[in-house]
CSV table of C-alpha atoms in Angstrom, one decimal:
chain,number,residue,atom,x,y,z
T,1,MET,CA,79.9,-88.1,179.9
T,2,GLY,CA,80.3,-84.7,178.7
T,3,ASN,CA,77.9,-82.6,179.1
T,4,GLU,CA,74.6,-84.6,179.7
T,5,VAL,CA,73.6,-84.7,182.8
T,6,ALA,CA,70.3,-86.1,184.5
T,7,THR,CA,68.0,-84.0,186.0
T,8,CYS,CA,66.4,-85.2,188.7
T,9,GLY,CA,64.0,-88.2,188.3
T,10,HIS,CA,61.4,-89.8,190.4
T,11,ALA,CA,62.1,-93.4,191.3
T,12,SER,CA,63.5,-94.4,194.5
T,13,VAL,CA,67.3,-93.7,195.0
T,14,VAL,CA,66.9,-96.2,198.3
T,15,ALA,CA,65.1,-98.5,196.4
T,16,THR,CA,67.9,-99.4,194.0
T,17,SER,CA,70.7,-99.5,196.8
T,18,THR,CA,68.7,-103.9,198.0
T,19,SER,CA,69.1,-105.5,201.5
T,20,ILE,CA,69.6,-102.1,202.8
T,21,GLY,CA,68.0,-102.9,206.2
T,22,GLY,CA,68.2,-106.9,205.5
T,23,GLY,CA,64.4,-107.5,207.0
T,24,SER,CA,61.8,-109.2,205.6
T,25,SER,CA,60.1,-105.8,203.8
T,26,SER,CA,61.7,-103.7,200.9
T,27,SER,CA,63.5,-99.9,201.7
T,28,ALA,CA,61.8,-98.8,198.4
T,29,ASP,CA,57.7,-100.8,200.8
T,30,VAL,CA,58.9,-98.9,203.7
T,31,GLN,CA,59.4,-95.1,202.0
T,32,HIS,CA,56.9,-95.8,200.2
T,33,ARG,CA,54.3,-96.4,203.2
T,34,ARG,CA,55.7,-93.5,204.9
T,35,ALA,CA,55.3,-91.0,202.6
T,36,GLY,CA,51.5,-92.4,202.3
T,37,GLU,CA,50.9,-90.9,205.5
T,38,ARG,CA,52.6,-87.8,205.2
T,39,GLU,CA,51.8,-86.6,201.8
T,40,PRO,CA,48.2,-86.8,199.6
T,41,ALA,CA,46.9,-89.3,197.1
T,42,SER,CA,47.6,-88.7,193.3
T,43,GLY,CA,44.9,-86.2,191.8
T,44,SER,CA,44.1,-84.5,195.2
T,45,ALA,CA,46.6,-81.8,195.4
T,46,ALA,CA,44.6,-78.7,195.8
T,47,PRO,CA,41.9,-80.3,197.8
T,48,SER,CA,45.5,-81.5,200.0
T,49,ARG,CA,47.0,-78.0,200.0
T,50,ASN,CA,43.7,-76.6,201.6
T,51,LEU,CA,43.4,-79.4,204.3
T,52,ARG,CA,47.0,-78.5,204.8
T,53,VAL,CA,46.4,-74.7,205.4
T,54,GLY,CA,43.4,-75.7,208.0
T,55,LYS,CA,45.0,-78.0,209.9
T,56,PHE,CA,48.2,-75.1,210.6
T,57,GLN,CA,45.4,-72.5,210.8
T,58,GLN,CA,43.6,-75.1,212.5
T,59,LEU,CA,46.9,-75.6,215.4
T,60,LEU,CA,48.5,-72.2,215.8
T,61,SER,CA,45.4,-70.7,216.6
T,62,ARG,CA,44.6,-72.5,219.9
T,63,PRO,CA,45.2,-71.3,223.2
T,64,SER,CA,48.7,-73.9,223.3
T,65,VAL,CA,50.5,-75.2,220.7
T,66,ASP,CA,51.2,-79.2,221.0
T,67,LEU,CA,54.6,-79.5,219.6
T,68,THR,CA,54.3,-82.6,219.4
T,69,ALA,CA,51.5,-82.5,216.2
T,70,LEU,CA,53.4,-78.9,214.2
T,71,ARG,CA,56.5,-81.1,214.4
T,72,GLU,CA,54.4,-83.7,212.1
T,73,LEU,CA,52.6,-81.2,210.7
T,74,LEU,CA,56.0,-79.4,209.6
T,75,TRP,CA,57.6,-82.2,208.7
T,76,SER,CA,55.5,-82.9,205.1
T,77,GLY,CA,56.2,-79.1,204.4
T,78,ALA,CA,54.4,-75.5,205.5
T,79,PRO,CA,51.7,-74.4,202.8
T,80,GLU,CA,52.9,-71.8,200.7
T,81,GLU,CA,49.7,-70.4,200.9
T,82,ASP,CA,50.3,-68.7,204.1
T,83,LEU,CA,53.6,-68.0,205.1
T,84,THR,CA,52.9,-66.6,208.6
T,85,HIS,CA,52.8,-70.4,208.8
T,86,ARG,CA,56.0,-71.2,208.3
T,87,ALA,CA,57.1,-68.4,210.3
T,88,ASP,CA,55.1,-69.1,213.0
T,89,ALA,CA,56.1,-73.2,213.6
T,90,TRP,CA,59.6,-71.8,213.1
T,91,GLN,CA,59.9,-69.1,215.9
T,92,ILE,CA,57.6,-71.9,218.2
T,93,LEU,CA,60.3,-74.9,217.6
T,94,LEU,CA,63.3,-73.0,217.6
T,95,GLY,CA,62.3,-71.8,220.7
T,96,TYR,CA,61.4,-68.0,220.2
T,97,LEU,CA,58.3,-67.8,220.1
T,98,PRO,CA,56.4,-68.9,222.7
T,99,PRO,CA,54.0,-71.9,222.6
T,100,VAL,CA,51.4,-70.4,225.0
T,101,ARG,CA,49.1,-67.4,222.9
T,102,ASP,CA,49.1,-65.1,225.5
T,103,ARG,CA,52.7,-65.5,226.4
T,104,GLN,CA,53.6,-64.7,222.7
T,105,GLU,CA,53.1,-60.7,222.6
T,106,GLN,CA,54.8,-60.5,225.7
T,107,GLY,CA,57.5,-63.5,224.4
T,108,LEU,CA,58.5,-61.6,221.3
T,109,ALA,CA,58.7,-58.5,223.2
T,110,LYS,CA,60.8,-59.5,226.2
T,111,LYS,CA,63.7,-60.8,223.4
T,112,ARG,CA,63.9,-58.1,221.1
T,113,GLY,CA,64.0,-55.4,223.6
T,114,GLU,CA,67.1,-58.2,225.1
T,115,TYR,CA,68.6,-58.4,221.4
T,116,GLU,CA,68.4,-54.3,221.3
T,117,GLU,CA,70.4,-54.7,224.2
T,118,LEU,CA,73.0,-57.4,222.6
T,119,LYS,CA,73.4,-54.6,219.5
T,120,ARG,CA,73.4,-52.1,221.9
T,121,ARG,CA,76.5,-53.5,223.9
T,122,HIS,CA,78.1,-54.9,221.5
T,123,TYR,CA,77.3,-53.3,218.1
T,124,ARG,CA,79.3,-49.8,217.8
T,125,PHE,CA,79.3,-48.2,214.3
T,126,ASP,CA,77.5,-45.2,213.6
T,127,GLU,CA,76.3,-44.2,209.7
T,128,GLU,CA,79.1,-43.1,207.8
T,129,ASP,CA,80.8,-46.7,209.2
T,130,GLU,CA,78.1,-48.5,207.3
T,131,GLY,CA,76.9,-46.3,204.4
T,132,GLY,CA,78.7,-48.6,201.9
T,133,ASN,CA,77.8,-51.3,202.4
T,134,GLY,CA,75.4,-52.9,199.7
T,135,SER,CA,76.4,-50.1,197.3
T,136,SER,CA,76.9,-50.4,193.2
T,137,SER,CA,80.7,-51.9,193.4
T,138,GLY,CA,79.9,-54.6,195.6
T,139,GLY,CA,82.2,-53.1,199.0
T,140,ALA,CA,81.0,-53.7,202.6
T,141,ALA,CA,80.1,-51.3,205.2
T,142,GLY,CA,83.4,-49.1,205.8
T,143,THR,CA,85.0,-51.3,203.9
T,144,SER,CA,88.2,-49.8,202.5
T,145,PRO,CA,89.0,-51.0,198.6
T,146,GLY,CA,92.0,-52.9,199.1
T,147,GLY,CA,89.3,-54.8,201.2
T,148,GLY,CA,90.8,-53.7,205.0
T,149,LEU,CA,88.4,-52.3,207.2
T,150,SER,CA,88.0,-48.6,207.1
T,151,GLY,CA,89.5,-46.4,209.6
T,152,SER,CA,86.6,-45.5,211.9
T,153,ALA,CA,85.6,-48.2,211.2
T,154,ALA,CA,88.6,-50.0,212.7
T,155,LEU,CA,88.4,-47.9,215.3
T,156,SER,CA,84.3,-49.1,215.9
T,157,ALA,CA,85.2,-52.3,215.8
T,158,SER,CA,87.6,-52.4,218.3
T,159,ALA,CA,85.8,-49.3,220.7
T,160,ALA,CA,82.8,-52.2,220.5
T,161,ALA,CA,86.0,-55.1,221.5
T,162,ALA,CA,86.6,-52.9,224.5
T,163,ALA,CA,83.3,-52.2,225.8
T,164,ALA,CA,82.7,-55.8,225.8
T,165,GLY,CA,85.9,-57.3,227.0
T,166,THR,CA,87.1,-58.9,224.4
T,167,ASP,CA,90.4,-58.9,222.3
T,168,GLY,CA,89.8,-55.1,219.9
T,169,ASP,CA,92.1,-57.3,217.1
T,170,ASP,CA,90.1,-60.0,216.8
T,171,ALA,CA,86.7,-57.5,216.6
T,172,VAL,CA,88.5,-56.3,213.6
T,173,VAL,CA,89.1,-59.6,212.1
T,174,VAL,CA,85.5,-60.8,213.1
T,175,LEU,CA,84.4,-57.6,211.3
T,176,ARG,CA,86.4,-57.4,208.1
T,177,GLN,CA,85.6,-60.8,206.9
T,178,ILE,CA,81.8,-60.7,207.8
T,179,ARG,CA,82.0,-57.9,206.0
T,180,VAL,CA,84.2,-60.0,203.0
T,181,ASP,CA,81.3,-62.2,202.9
T,182,ILE,CA,78.0,-60.4,203.0
T,183,PRO,CA,78.5,-59.4,199.4
T,184,ARG,CA,79.1,-63.2,198.9
T,185,THR,CA,75.5,-64.4,200.2
T,186,CYS,CA,72.9,-65.6,198.2
T,187,GLY,CA,74.7,-63.7,195.0
T,188,GLY,CA,71.1,-65.0,192.8
T,189,LEU,CA,68.9,-63.1,195.3
T,190,PRO,CA,68.4,-59.1,194.6
T,191,LEU,CA,67.5,-59.0,198.4
T,192,PHE,CA,70.6,-60.2,199.3
T,193,GLY,CA,72.1,-57.3,198.0
T,194,HIS,CA,70.4,-54.7,198.9
T,195,PRO,CA,72.1,-52.7,201.8
T,196,ARG,CA,69.0,-53.1,204.2
T,197,ILE,CA,69.5,-56.0,204.6
T,198,GLN,CA,73.2,-56.5,204.5
T,199,ARG,CA,73.5,-54.4,207.4
T,200,LEU,CA,70.8,-57.1,208.7
T,201,MET,CA,73.2,-59.6,208.0
T,202,GLU,CA,76.2,-57.9,209.6
T,203,ARG,CA,75.2,-56.7,213.0
T,204,VAL,CA,73.3,-60.3,213.2
T,205,LEU,CA,76.3,-62.7,212.5
T,206,TYR,CA,79.0,-59.9,214.4
T,207,ILE,CA,76.5,-59.9,218.2
T,208,TRP,CA,76.5,-63.7,217.7
T,209,SER,CA,80.4,-64.4,217.1
T,210,VAL,CA,80.9,-62.1,219.5
T,211,ARG,CA,78.4,-63.7,222.3
T,212,HIS,CA,80.0,-67.3,221.1
T,213,PRO,CA,84.1,-66.8,221.3
T,214,ALA,CA,84.7,-70.8,221.4
T,215,SER,CA,83.6,-71.0,218.3
T,216,GLY,CA,83.1,-67.1,216.8
T,217,TYR,CA,82.5,-66.4,213.3
T,218,VAL,CA,83.4,-69.0,210.0
T,219,GLN,CA,82.8,-68.4,206.6
T,220,GLY,CA,79.4,-70.2,205.6
T,221,ILE,CA,77.8,-68.8,208.8
T,222,ASN,CA,76.7,-66.3,206.4
T,223,ASP,CA,74.7,-68.1,203.5
T,224,LEU,CA,72.9,-69.4,207.3
T,225,THR,CA,71.0,-65.6,207.5
T,226,THR,CA,69.1,-66.9,204.3
T,227,PRO,CA,66.3,-68.5,204.9
T,228,PHE,CA,65.9,-67.4,208.4
T,229,ILE,CA,65.7,-63.2,206.5
T,230,VAL,CA,63.3,-64.5,203.8
T,231,VAL,CA,60.7,-67.0,206.0
T,232,LEU,CA,61.1,-63.9,208.9
T,233,LEU,CA,60.6,-61.3,206.1
T,234,THR,CA,57.8,-62.3,204.2
T,235,ALA,CA,55.5,-63.6,206.6
T,236,ALA,CA,55.5,-59.9,208.0
T,237,LEU,CA,55.1,-58.4,205.2
T,238,LYS,CA,52.7,-61.4,204.1
T,239,THR,CA,54.9,-60.6,200.9
T,240,PRO,CA,55.7,-63.0,198.4
T,241,LEU,CA,59.9,-62.2,197.5
T,242,GLU,CA,59.4,-61.5,193.8
T,243,ASP,CA,57.0,-58.3,195.8
T,244,ILE,CA,59.0,-56.9,198.2
T,245,ASP,CA,60.4,-53.5,198.4
T,246,LEU,CA,62.4,-53.3,200.6
T,247,ASP,CA,63.4,-49.6,200.7
T,248,ASN,CA,59.4,-49.1,201.8
T,249,VAL,CA,59.7,-51.3,204.6
T,250,PRO,CA,59.7,-49.7,207.6
T,251,ASP,CA,62.5,-49.8,210.1
T,252,SER,CA,60.5,-51.3,212.7
T,253,VAL,CA,59.7,-54.4,210.8
T,254,LEU,CA,63.0,-55.2,209.9
T,255,SER,CA,64.1,-55.0,213.5
T,256,ASP,CA,61.6,-57.3,214.0
T,257,VAL,CA,62.6,-59.1,211.9
T,258,GLU,CA,66.0,-58.9,212.9
T,259,ALA,CA,66.1,-59.7,216.5
T,260,GLY,CA,63.7,-63.6,215.0
T,261,VAL,CA,66.4,-64.3,212.7
T,262,TYR,CA,69.7,-63.6,215.1
T,263,TRP,CA,67.7,-65.7,218.2
T,264,CYS,CA,66.4,-68.1,215.6
T,265,LEU,CA,70.3,-68.8,214.2
T,266,THR,CA,71.5,-69.1,218.0
T,267,LYS,CA,69.3,-71.9,218.4
T,268,MET,CA,70.2,-73.9,215.2
T,269,LEU,CA,73.9,-73.0,216.0
T,270,SER,CA,73.8,-73.8,219.5
T,271,ASP,CA,72.8,-77.4,218.8
T,272,ILE,CA,75.3,-78.1,216.3
T,273,GLN,CA,78.4,-75.6,217.8
T,274,ASP,CA,81.4,-77.8,217.6
T,275,HIS,CA,80.6,-77.6,213.3
T,276,TYR,CA,82.7,-74.8,214.2
T,277,THR,CA,84.5,-75.0,216.9
T,278,SER,CA,88.9,-75.1,216.2
T,279,GLY,CA,88.7,-78.6,214.1
T,280,GLN,CA,85.4,-78.4,213.1
T,281,PRO,CA,85.2,-81.8,214.5
T,282,GLY,CA,81.2,-82.2,214.5
T,283,ILE,CA,81.6,-81.5,210.5
T,284,GLN,CA,84.9,-84.6,210.2
T,285,ALA,CA,82.0,-86.4,212.4
T,286,MET,CA,79.2,-86.4,209.7
T,287,VAL,CA,81.5,-86.4,207.1
T,288,LEU,CA,83.1,-89.7,208.4
T,289,ARG,CA,79.2,-91.2,208.7
T,290,LEU,CA,78.4,-90.2,205.4
T,291,LYS,CA,81.6,-92.0,203.8
T,292,ASP,CA,80.3,-95.2,206.1
T,293,ILE,CA,77.1,-95.4,204.1
T,294,VAL,CA,78.0,-94.9,201.2
T,295,ARG,CA,80.1,-97.5,201.5
T,296,ARG,CA,77.3,-99.9,203.2
T,297,ILE,CA,75.0,-99.3,200.4
T,298,ASP,CA,76.3,-98.7,197.4
T,299,GLU,CA,79.7,-100.0,197.4
T,300,LYS,CA,80.6,-99.2,194.3
T,301,LEU,CA,80.7,-96.1,194.2
T,302,TYR,CA,82.2,-95.8,197.3
T,303,LYS,CA,84.9,-98.1,194.8
T,304,HIS,CA,85.1,-96.0,192.5
T,305,LEU,CA,85.9,-91.7,194.5
T,306,ASP,CA,88.3,-94.1,196.4
T,307,GLU,CA,90.4,-95.1,193.1
T,308,GLN,CA,89.2,-91.7,191.8
T,309,GLY,CA,91.6,-90.9,194.6
T,310,LEU,CA,88.7,-88.3,195.9
T,311,ASP,CA,88.4,-87.4,199.4
T,312,PHE,CA,85.0,-87.4,200.7
T,313,LEU,CA,86.0,-83.9,203.0
T,314,GLN,CA,86.5,-82.6,199.0
T,315,PHE,CA,83.2,-82.4,198.3
T,316,SER,CA,81.5,-83.1,201.0
T,317,PHE,CA,82.8,-80.4,203.4
T,318,ARG,CA,80.5,-77.3,202.2
T,319,TRP,CA,77.3,-79.7,202.0
T,320,MET,CA,78.7,-80.3,205.6
T,321,ASN,CA,79.4,-76.3,206.1
T,322,CYS,CA,76.5,-74.4,204.6
T,323,LEU,CA,74.0,-77.6,204.8
T,324,LEU,CA,73.5,-77.7,201.3
T,325,LEU,CA,73.1,-74.0,200.9
T,326,ARG,CA,74.8,-73.5,197.9
T,327,GLU,CA,73.5,-76.6,196.5
T,328,PHE,CA,70.2,-76.8,196.3
T,329,PRO,CA,67.8,-72.9,195.3
T,330,LEU,CA,66.9,-70.6,198.4
T,331,HIS,CA,62.8,-72.1,198.4
T,332,CYS,CA,64.1,-75.9,198.1
T,333,VAL,CA,66.6,-75.2,201.2
T,334,ILE,CA,63.4,-73.6,203.3
T,335,ARG,CA,61.6,-76.6,202.2
T,336,LEU,CA,64.3,-78.6,203.6
T,337,TRP,CA,64.5,-77.1,206.6
T,338,ASP,CA,61.0,-77.4,207.5
T,339,THR,CA,61.7,-80.8,208.0
T,340,TYR,CA,65.3,-80.9,210.3
T,341,ILE,CA,63.4,-77.8,212.3
T,342,ALA,CA,60.8,-80.2,212.7
T,343,GLU,CA,63.0,-83.5,213.7
T,344,PRO,CA,62.7,-83.6,217.4
T,345,THR,CA,66.5,-83.4,218.1
T,346,GLU,CA,69.5,-83.3,215.1
T,347,GLY,CA,67.8,-82.3,212.0
T,348,PHE,CA,70.6,-80.2,211.1
T,349,SER,CA,73.3,-83.3,211.9
T,350,THR,CA,72.5,-87.1,211.9
T,351,PHE,CA,69.5,-86.6,209.7
T,352,HIS,CA,71.1,-84.0,207.1
T,353,VAL,CA,73.6,-86.1,206.9
T,354,TYR,CA,71.5,-89.6,205.7
T,355,VAL,CA,69.6,-86.0,203.1
T,356,CYS,CA,73.1,-85.8,201.7
T,357,ALA,CA,74.2,-89.6,201.9
T,358,VAL,CA,70.9,-89.9,199.0
T,359,PHE,CA,71.9,-86.8,197.7
T,360,LEU,CA,75.2,-88.5,196.5
T,361,ILE,CA,73.5,-92.0,195.8
T,362,TYR,CA,71.2,-89.8,193.2
T,363,TRP,CA,74.0,-88.8,191.3
T,364,SER,CA,75.6,-92.3,191.1
T,365,PRO,CA,75.2,-94.1,187.5
T,366,GLN,CA,77.1,-90.5,186.5
T,367,LEU,CA,80.0,-90.5,189.5
T,368,LYS,CA,81.2,-94.1,188.3
T,369,GLN,CA,81.7,-92.5,185.2
T,370,MET,CA,83.7,-89.8,185.8
T,371,ASP,CA,87.7,-89.5,186.8
T,372,PHE,CA,89.0,-87.2,188.7
T,373,GLN,CA,88.6,-83.9,187.0
T,374,GLN,CA,85.5,-84.7,185.6
T,375,LEU,CA,84.2,-85.0,189.6
T,376,MET,CA,85.7,-82.0,190.3
T,377,LEU,CA,84.4,-80.4,188.0
T,378,PHE,CA,80.5,-81.7,188.8
T,379,TRP,CA,80.7,-81.0,192.7
T,380,GLN,CA,81.4,-77.2,191.5
T,381,LYS,CA,78.3,-76.9,189.2
T,382,LEU,CA,75.0,-79.3,190.0
T,383,PRO,CA,72.8,-79.6,187.9
T,384,THR,CA,69.6,-78.9,190.6
T,385,GLY,CA,68.9,-74.8,189.8
T,386,LYS,CA,65.7,-76.4,188.3
T,387,TRP,CA,64.3,-78.4,191.4
T,388,ARG,CA,61.5,-77.9,193.3
T,389,ALA,CA,59.9,-79.0,197.1
T,390,ARG,CA,59.6,-82.6,194.6
T,391,GLU,CA,62.8,-83.7,194.2
T,392,ILE,CA,63.5,-82.7,197.5
T,393,GLU,CA,60.6,-84.8,199.2
T,394,THR,CA,61.5,-87.1,197.5
T,395,LEU,CA,64.8,-86.6,199.4
T,396,LEU,CA,63.0,-86.2,202.5
T,397,ALA,CA,61.2,-89.5,202.6
T,398,GLU,CA,64.8,-91.8,201.4
T,399,ALA,CA,66.8,-90.3,203.9
T,400,PHE,CA,64.4,-91.5,206.1
T,401,VAL,CA,64.3,-94.9,205.1
T,402,LEU,CA,67.7,-95.0,205.9
T,403,LYS,CA,67.6,-92.8,208.9
T,404,SER,CA,64.9,-95.7,210.3
T,405,LEU,CA,66.6,-98.7,208.9
T,406,PHE,CA,70.5,-97.5,210.2
T,407,HIS,CA,69.9,-95.2,213.1
T,408,SER,CA,68.5,-97.0,215.3
T,409,SER,CA,71.4,-100.0,215.0
T,410,PRO,CA,74.2,-99.5,216.1
T,411,LYS,CA,76.1,-102.8,215.1
T,412,HIS,CA,74.5,-101.5,211.1
T,413,LEU,CA,77.1,-98.8,211.4
T,414,ALA,CA,78.0,-97.7,213.7
T,415,ALA,CA,80.6,-94.2,213.7
T,416,PRO,CA,84.1,-94.2,212.8
T,417,PRO,CA,86.5,-92.2,215.5
T,418,VAL,CA,86.7,-88.8,214.1
T,419,GLY,CA,90.6,-88.3,213.3
T,420,PRO,CA,92.1,-87.6,209.9
T,421,LEU,CA,90.3,-87.8,207.3
């Protein structure tokens, strides 16, 4: 089909895959009913946005936040008009910000103090080691031109590891990989090329890896810090991302943001840690589940991919490993994470698979016309650069339908045992 690739439309992906549930109501009917519960009526966008802002304000200002009500409200997306609402909702639901208002100041102070102690214990690098991070040449802190750690940085890593009771050589390897990956993170946004943000990310990632030796640092975890950094930083400054001048942000603000990023990331990864342990069994199970969903709702696409010799692992591994951060603009991922965080359980695992299934099937008409080489090229550069919240909300509504129809019916969708793909 050459270079002609359709941009995201608004037809229901699920509706085109008929008889998914086998019930008396079509999946399109279910999707429209559910969307009707969550979305405002046509022509009332501005008043409804103001109404949502008011609902968040009212809920978050209560003496004790109702977590069930907060999840329901956040599922449909946090309002963009007040940058603090999303940050507060994320931090409450991820267990960093206490839901009881009178305990929030004390709770944050305690968690920030704990993170400062972790930095003192595990991250022993001086300013000379950090000085090169985010330079115009793209080198990371304490990294030699050849990509290895400079002598002082390697010694600092070994010393930090010894103090933490871990292997010094392993610490050097981890730190080297983190410093290679950070300059590649979210390259389209100047924020992530700034030395102060790169040092923040390095500390968060290194300390997390030391504290979680069962998995340690794995490439892709660096991407997972970016939504937290943007949401917490813009909320702390009450300033849109494009207007932030990082050179003039107080150290105290960045320090508070860094602690929040660490604890939110830690909570999120605790729910999907088997994605990053040896053999990555969690990701393998998700890919197998994705295959089974697609086979059941779009058998022609499934057969075409199989006939072309394309294994699902070849294109969907990154979707699971990086949670679609490399497939969507960052503002779309942030909207996606509103729903993932609001899901009572397994938003970043189970529900994510259904989102991936809808995303894959959206492209079905084009994919069925492609050979193996065209398919691989297509996955490397998906035409999603101009997507906005509206497209993400379509995916989420349809993923909700799939999950409602399949997830509570194991006979419909039995996950096969994990094994070689």
